PDB file of C-alpha atoms in Angstrom:
ATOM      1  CA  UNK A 424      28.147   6.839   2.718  1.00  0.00           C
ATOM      2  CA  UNK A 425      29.081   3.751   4.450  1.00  0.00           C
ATOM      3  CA  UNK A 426      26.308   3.566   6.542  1.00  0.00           C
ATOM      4  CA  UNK A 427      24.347   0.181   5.046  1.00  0.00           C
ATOM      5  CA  UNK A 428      21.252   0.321   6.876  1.00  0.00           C
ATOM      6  CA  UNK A 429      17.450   0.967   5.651  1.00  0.00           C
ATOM      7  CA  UNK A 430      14.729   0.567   8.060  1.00  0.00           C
ATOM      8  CA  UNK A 431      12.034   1.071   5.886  1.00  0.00           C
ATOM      9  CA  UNK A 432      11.230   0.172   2.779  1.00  0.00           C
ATOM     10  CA  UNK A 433       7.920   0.883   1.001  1.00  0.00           C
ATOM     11  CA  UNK A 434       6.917  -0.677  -2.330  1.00  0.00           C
ATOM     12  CA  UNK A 435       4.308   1.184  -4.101  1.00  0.00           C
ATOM     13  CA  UNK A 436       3.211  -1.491  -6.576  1.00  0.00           C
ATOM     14  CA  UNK A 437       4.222  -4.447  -8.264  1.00  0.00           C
ATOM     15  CA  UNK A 438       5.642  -3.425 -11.344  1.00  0.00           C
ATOM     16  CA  UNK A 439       8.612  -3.278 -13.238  1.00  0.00           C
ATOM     17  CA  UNK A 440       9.440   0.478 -12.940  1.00  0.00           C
ATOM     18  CA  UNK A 441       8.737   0.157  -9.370  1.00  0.00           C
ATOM     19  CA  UNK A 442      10.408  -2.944  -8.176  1.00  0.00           C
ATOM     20  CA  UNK A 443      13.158  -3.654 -10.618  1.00  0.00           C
ATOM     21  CA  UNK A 444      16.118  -1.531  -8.888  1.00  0.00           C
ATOM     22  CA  UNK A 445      14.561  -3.312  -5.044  1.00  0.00           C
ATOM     23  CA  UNK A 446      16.383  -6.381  -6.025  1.00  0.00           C
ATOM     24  CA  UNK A 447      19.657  -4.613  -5.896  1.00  0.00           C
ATOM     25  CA  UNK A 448      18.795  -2.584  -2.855  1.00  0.00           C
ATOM     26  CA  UNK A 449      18.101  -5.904  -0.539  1.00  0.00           C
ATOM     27  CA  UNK A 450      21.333  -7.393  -2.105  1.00  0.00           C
ATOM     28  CA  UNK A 451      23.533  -4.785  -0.907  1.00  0.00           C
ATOM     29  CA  UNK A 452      21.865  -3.205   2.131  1.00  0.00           C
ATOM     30  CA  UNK A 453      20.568  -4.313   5.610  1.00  0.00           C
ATOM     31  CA  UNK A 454      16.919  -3.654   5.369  1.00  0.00           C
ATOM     32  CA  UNK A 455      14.956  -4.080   8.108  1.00  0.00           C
ATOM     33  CA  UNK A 456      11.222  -4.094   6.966  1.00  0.00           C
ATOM     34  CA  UNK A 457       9.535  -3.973   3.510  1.00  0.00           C
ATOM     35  CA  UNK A 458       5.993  -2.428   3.550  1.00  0.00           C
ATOM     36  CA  UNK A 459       4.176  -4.140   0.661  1.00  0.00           C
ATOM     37  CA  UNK A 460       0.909  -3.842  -1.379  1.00  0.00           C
ATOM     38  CA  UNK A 461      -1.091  -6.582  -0.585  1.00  0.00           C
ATOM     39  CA  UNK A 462      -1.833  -7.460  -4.067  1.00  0.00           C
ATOM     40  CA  UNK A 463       0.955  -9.331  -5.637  1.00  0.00           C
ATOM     41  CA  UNK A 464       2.156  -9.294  -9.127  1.00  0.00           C
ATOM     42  CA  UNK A 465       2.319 -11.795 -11.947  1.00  0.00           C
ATOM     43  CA  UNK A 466       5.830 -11.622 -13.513  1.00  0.00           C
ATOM     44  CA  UNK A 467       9.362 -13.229 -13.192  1.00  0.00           C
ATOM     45  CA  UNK A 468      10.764 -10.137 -11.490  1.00  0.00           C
ATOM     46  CA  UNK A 469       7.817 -10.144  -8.742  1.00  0.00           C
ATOM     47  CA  UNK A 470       8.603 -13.773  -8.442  1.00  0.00           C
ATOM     48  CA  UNK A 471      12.546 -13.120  -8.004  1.00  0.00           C
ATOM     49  CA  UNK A 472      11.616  -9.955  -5.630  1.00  0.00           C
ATOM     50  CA  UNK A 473       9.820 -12.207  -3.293  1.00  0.00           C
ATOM     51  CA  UNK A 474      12.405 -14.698  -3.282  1.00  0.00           C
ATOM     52  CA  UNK A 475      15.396 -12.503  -2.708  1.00  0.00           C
ATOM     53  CA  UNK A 476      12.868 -11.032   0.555  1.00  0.00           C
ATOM     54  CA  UNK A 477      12.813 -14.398   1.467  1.00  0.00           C
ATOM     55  CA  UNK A 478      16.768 -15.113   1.471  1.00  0.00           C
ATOM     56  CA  UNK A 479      17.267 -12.217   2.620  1.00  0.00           C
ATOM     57  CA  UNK A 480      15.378 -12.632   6.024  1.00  0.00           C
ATOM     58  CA  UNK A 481      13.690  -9.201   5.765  1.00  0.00           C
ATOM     59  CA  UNK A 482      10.182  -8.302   7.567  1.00  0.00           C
ATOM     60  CA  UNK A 483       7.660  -8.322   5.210  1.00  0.00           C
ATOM     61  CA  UNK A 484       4.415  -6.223   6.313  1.00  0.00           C
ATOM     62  CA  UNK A 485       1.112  -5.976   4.600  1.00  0.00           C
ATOM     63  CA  UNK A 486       0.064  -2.597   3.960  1.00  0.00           C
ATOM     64  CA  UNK A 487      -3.410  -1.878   4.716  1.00  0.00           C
ATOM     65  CA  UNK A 488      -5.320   1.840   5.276  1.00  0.00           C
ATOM     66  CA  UNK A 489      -5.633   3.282   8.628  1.00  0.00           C
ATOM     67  CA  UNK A 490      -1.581   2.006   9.653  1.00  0.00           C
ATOM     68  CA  UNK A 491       0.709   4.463  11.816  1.00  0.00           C
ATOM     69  CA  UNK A 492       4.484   4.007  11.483  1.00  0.00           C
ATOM     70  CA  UNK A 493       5.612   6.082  14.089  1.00  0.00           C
ATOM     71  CA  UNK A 494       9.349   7.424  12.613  1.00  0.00           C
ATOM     72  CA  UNK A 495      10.903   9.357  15.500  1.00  0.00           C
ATOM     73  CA  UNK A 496      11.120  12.977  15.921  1.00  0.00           C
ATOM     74  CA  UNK A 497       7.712  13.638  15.561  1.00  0.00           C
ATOM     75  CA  UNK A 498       7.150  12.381  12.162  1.00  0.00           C
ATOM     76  CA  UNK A 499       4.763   9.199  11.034  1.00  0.00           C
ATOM     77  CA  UNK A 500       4.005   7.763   8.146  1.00  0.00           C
ATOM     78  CA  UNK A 501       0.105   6.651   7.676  1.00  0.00           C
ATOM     79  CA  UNK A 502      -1.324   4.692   5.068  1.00  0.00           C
ATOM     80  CA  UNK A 503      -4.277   5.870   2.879  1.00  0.00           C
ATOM     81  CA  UNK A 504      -4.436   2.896   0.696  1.00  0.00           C
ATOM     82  CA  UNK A 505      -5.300   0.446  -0.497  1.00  0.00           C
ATOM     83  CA  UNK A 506      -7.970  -0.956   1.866  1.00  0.00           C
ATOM     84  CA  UNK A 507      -7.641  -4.584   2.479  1.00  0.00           C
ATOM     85  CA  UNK A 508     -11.054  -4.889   1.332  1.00  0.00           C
ATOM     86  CA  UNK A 509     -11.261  -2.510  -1.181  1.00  0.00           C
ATOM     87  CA  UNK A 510     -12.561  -3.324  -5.100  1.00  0.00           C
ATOM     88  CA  UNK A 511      -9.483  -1.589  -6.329  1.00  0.00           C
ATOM     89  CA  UNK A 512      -7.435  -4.980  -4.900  1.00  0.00           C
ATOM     90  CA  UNK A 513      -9.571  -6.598  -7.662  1.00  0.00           C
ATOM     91  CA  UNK A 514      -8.966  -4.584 -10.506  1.00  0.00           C
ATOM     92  CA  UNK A 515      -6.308  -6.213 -13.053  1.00  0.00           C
ATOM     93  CA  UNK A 516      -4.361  -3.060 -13.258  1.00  0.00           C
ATOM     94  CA  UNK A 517      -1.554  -2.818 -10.540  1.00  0.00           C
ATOM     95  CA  UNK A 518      -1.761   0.874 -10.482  1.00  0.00           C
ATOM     96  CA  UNK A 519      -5.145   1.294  -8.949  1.00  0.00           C
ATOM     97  CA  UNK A 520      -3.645  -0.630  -5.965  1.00  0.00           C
ATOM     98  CA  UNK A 521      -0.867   1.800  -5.791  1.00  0.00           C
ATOM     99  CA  UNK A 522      -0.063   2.340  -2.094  1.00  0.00           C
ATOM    100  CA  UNK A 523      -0.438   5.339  -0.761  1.00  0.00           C
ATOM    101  CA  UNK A 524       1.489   7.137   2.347  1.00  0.00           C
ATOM    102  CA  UNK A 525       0.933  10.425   3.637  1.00  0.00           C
ATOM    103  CA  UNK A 526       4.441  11.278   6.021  1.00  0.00           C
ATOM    104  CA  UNK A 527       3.526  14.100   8.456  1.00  0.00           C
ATOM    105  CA  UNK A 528       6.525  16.350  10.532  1.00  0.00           C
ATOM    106  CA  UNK A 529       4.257  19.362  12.821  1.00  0.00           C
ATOM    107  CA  UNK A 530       2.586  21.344  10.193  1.00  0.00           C
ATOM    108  CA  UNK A 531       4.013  19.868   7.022  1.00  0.00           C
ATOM    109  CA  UNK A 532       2.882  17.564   5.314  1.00  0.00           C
ATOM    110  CA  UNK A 533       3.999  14.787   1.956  1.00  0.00           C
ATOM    111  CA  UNK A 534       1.545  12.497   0.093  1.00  0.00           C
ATOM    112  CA  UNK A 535       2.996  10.162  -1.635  1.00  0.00           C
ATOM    113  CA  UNK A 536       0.503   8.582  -4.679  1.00  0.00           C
ATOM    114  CA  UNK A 537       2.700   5.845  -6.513  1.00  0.00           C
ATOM    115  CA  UNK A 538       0.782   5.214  -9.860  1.00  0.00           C
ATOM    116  CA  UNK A 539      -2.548   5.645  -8.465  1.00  0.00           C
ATOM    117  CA  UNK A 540      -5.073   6.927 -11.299  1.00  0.00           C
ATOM    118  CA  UNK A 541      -8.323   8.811 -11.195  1.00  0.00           C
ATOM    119  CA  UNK A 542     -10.132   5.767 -10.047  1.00  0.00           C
ATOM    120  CA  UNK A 543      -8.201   5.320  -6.849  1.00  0.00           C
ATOM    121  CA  UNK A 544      -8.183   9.376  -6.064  1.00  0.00           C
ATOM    122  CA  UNK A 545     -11.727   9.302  -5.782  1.00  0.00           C
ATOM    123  CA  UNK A 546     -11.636   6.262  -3.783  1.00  0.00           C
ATOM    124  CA  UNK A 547      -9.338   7.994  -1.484  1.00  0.00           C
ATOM    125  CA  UNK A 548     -11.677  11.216  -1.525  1.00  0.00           C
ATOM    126  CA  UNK A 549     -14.921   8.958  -0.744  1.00  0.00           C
ATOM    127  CA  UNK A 550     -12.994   7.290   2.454  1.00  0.00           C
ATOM    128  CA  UNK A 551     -12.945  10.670   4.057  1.00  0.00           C
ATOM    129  CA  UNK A 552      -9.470  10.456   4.589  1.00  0.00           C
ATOM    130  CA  UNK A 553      -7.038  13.527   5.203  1.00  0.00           C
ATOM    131  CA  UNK A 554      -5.300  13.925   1.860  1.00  0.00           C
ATOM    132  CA  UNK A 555      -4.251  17.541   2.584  1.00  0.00           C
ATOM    133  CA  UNK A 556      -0.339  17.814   1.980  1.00  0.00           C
ATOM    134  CA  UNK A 557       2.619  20.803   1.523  1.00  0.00           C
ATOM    135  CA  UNK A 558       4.486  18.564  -0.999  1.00  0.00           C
ATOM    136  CA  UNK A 559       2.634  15.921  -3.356  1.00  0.00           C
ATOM    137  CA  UNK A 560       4.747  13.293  -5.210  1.00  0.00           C
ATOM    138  CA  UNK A 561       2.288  13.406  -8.482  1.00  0.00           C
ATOM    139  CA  UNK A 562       0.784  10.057  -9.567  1.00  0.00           C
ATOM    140  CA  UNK A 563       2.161   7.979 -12.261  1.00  0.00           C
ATOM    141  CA  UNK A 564       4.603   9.957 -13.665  1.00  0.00           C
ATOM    142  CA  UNK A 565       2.301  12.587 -14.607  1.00  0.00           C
ATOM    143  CA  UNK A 566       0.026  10.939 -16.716  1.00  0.00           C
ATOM    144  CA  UNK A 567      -3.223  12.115 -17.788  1.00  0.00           C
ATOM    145  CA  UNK A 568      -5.083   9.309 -16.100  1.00  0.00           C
ATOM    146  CA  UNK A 569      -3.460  10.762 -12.485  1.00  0.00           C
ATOM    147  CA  UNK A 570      -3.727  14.000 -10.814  1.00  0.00           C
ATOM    148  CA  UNK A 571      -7.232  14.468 -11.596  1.00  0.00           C
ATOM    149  CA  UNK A 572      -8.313  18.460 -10.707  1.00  0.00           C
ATOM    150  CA  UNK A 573     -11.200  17.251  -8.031  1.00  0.00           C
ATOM    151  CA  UNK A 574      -8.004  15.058  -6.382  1.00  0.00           C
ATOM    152  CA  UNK A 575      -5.579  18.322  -6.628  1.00  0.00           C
ATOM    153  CA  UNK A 576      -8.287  20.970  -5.194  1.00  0.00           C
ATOM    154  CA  UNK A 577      -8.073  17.952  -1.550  1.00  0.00           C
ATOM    155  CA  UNK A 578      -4.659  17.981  -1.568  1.00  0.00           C
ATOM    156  CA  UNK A 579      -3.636  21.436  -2.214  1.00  0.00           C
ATOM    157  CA  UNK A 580       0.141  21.192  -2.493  1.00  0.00           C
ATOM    158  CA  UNK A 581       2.457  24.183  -2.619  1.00  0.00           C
ATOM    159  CA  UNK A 582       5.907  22.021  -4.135  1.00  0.00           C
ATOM    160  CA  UNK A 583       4.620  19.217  -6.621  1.00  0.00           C
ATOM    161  CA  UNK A 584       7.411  16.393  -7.316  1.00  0.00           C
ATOM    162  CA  UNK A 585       7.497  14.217 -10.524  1.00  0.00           C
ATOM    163  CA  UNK A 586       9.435  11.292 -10.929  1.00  0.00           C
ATOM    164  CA  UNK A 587       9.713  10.359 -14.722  1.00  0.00           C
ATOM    165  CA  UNK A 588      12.667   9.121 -16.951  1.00  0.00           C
ATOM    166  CA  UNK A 589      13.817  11.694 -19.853  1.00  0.00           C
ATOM    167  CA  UNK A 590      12.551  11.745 -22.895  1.00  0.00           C
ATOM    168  CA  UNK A 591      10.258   8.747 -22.050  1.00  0.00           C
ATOM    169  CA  UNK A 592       7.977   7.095 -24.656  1.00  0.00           C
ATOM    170  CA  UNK A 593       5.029   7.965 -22.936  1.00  0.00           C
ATOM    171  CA  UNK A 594       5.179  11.603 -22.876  1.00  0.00           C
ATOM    172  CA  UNK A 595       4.706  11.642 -19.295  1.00  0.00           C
ATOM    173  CA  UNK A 596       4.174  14.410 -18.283  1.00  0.00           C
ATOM    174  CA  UNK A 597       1.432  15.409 -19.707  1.00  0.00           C
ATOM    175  CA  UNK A 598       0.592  19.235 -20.620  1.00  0.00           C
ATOM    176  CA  UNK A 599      -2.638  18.440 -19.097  1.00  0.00           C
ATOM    177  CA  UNK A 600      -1.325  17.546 -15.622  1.00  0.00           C
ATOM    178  CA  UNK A 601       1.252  20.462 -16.142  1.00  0.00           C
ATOM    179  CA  UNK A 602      -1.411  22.814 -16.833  1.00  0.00           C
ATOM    180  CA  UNK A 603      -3.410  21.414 -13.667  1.00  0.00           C
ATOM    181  CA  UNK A 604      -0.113  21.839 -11.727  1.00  0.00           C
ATOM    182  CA  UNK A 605       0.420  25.322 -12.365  1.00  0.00           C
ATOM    183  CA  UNK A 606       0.590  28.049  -9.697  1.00  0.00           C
ATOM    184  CA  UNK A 607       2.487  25.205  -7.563  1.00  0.00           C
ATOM    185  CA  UNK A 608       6.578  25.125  -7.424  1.00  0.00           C
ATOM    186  CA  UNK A 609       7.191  21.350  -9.912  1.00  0.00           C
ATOM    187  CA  UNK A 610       9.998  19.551  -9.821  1.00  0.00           C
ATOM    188  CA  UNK A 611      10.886  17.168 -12.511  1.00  0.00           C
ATOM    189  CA  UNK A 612      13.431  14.608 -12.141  1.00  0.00           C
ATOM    190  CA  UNK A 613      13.815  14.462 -16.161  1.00  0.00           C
ATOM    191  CA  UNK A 614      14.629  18.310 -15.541  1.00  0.00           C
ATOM    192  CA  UNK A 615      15.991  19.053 -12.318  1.00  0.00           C
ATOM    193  CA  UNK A 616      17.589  15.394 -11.454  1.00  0.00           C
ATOM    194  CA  UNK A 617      17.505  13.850  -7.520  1.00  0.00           C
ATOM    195  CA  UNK A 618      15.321  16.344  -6.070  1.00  0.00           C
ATOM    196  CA  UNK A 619      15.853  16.391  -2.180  1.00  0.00           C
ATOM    197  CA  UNK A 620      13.207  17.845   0.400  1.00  0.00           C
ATOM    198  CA  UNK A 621      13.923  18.482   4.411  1.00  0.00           C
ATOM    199  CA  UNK A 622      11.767  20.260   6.738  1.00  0.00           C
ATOM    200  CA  UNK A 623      11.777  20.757  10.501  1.00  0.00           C
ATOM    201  CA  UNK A 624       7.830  20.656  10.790  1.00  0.00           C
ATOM    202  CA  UNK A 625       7.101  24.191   9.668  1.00  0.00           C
ATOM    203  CA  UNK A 626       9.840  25.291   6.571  1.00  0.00           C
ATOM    204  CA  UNK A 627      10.773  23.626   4.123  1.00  0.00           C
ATOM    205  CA  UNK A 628      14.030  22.888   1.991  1.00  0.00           C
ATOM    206  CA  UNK A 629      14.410  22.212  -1.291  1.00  0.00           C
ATOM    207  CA  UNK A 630      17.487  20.514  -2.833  1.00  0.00           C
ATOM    208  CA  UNK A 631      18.003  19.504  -6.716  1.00  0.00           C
TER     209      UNK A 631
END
């Protein structure tokens, strides 16, 4: 509880949902580095994000595809995208830039998406990358433009984890994705709140 330390934080995109509770988190912990999107956002809060990164003296690193953070104990965290050079850095939607990490511990695997949609799966498919993972965090909240069934038959998950607010406006998520998802264990954080998963490079813990 008292320990006030982060030594890594990753910011998927530069939006509201995504950013807004940062703030709070460089106020009132030591972080060490922020891994950031490379393309920046157009709003007061990006604005005041940046600026509170600033005063705060953190270590601010670009993210760009084909990085190795090595964590310790035989996990590292790779990124998958966005490309420095990729088109998706010029689209005017923030999701398509989402970043995207894939953390690897022995044989398991977690491939986290952010909002990415259909657009940046198949990018991600095309680069040849290893997308394979035990536990995917599904993209953007479950929405229909996410999760597409090409990107799900790369990935292959067994535990599928959804972060989305209860009883959101958007209906996220979707039956569609739902239906796409099923077979796999889902965990939504509407449903089953925090959600918590451990491993030691071959099981796997759940916690919610």
């Amino acid at each position: 509880f008292d320990d006030r330390r982060i030594d890594l934080v990753a910011v998927s995109h530069a939006q509201a949902d995504h950013i807004g509770g940062l703030l709070a988190v460089v106020r009132e912990y030591d972080v060490r580095t922020v891994l950031d999107t490379p393309k920046a956002g157009k709003s007061a809060l990006y604005d005041a994000w940046v600026a509170e990164l600033r005063g705060a003296r953190v270590t601010v690193t670009m993210a760009d595809r084909g990085q190795t953070i090595d964590l310790g104990g035989g996990a590292s965290l790779q990124v998958l995208a966005p490309d420095a050079e990729d088109v998706l850095l010029l689209a005017h939607d923030l999701n398509e830039a989402s970043l995207v990490l894939r953390l690897t511990m022995g044989e398991v695997s977690f491939l986290l998406t952010g909002d990415l949609d259909e657009n940046g799966e198949m990018q991600l498919i095309r680069s040849g990358a290893d997308i394979s993972a035990t536990v995917l965090k599904v993209g953007h909240h479950g929405s229909r433009t996410s999760t597409s069934e090409a990107f799900l038959a790369r990935v292959d998950p067994l535990v599928d984890v959804i972060s989305v607010g209860a009883s959101n406006r958007f209906g996220h998520p979707t039956d569609e994705v739902l239906e796409r998802l099923s077979g796999d264990v889902v965990l939504r954080t509407d449903e089953d709140g925090d959600v918590r998963i451990e491993t030691d490079g071959v099981r796997v813990w759940v916690e919610r």
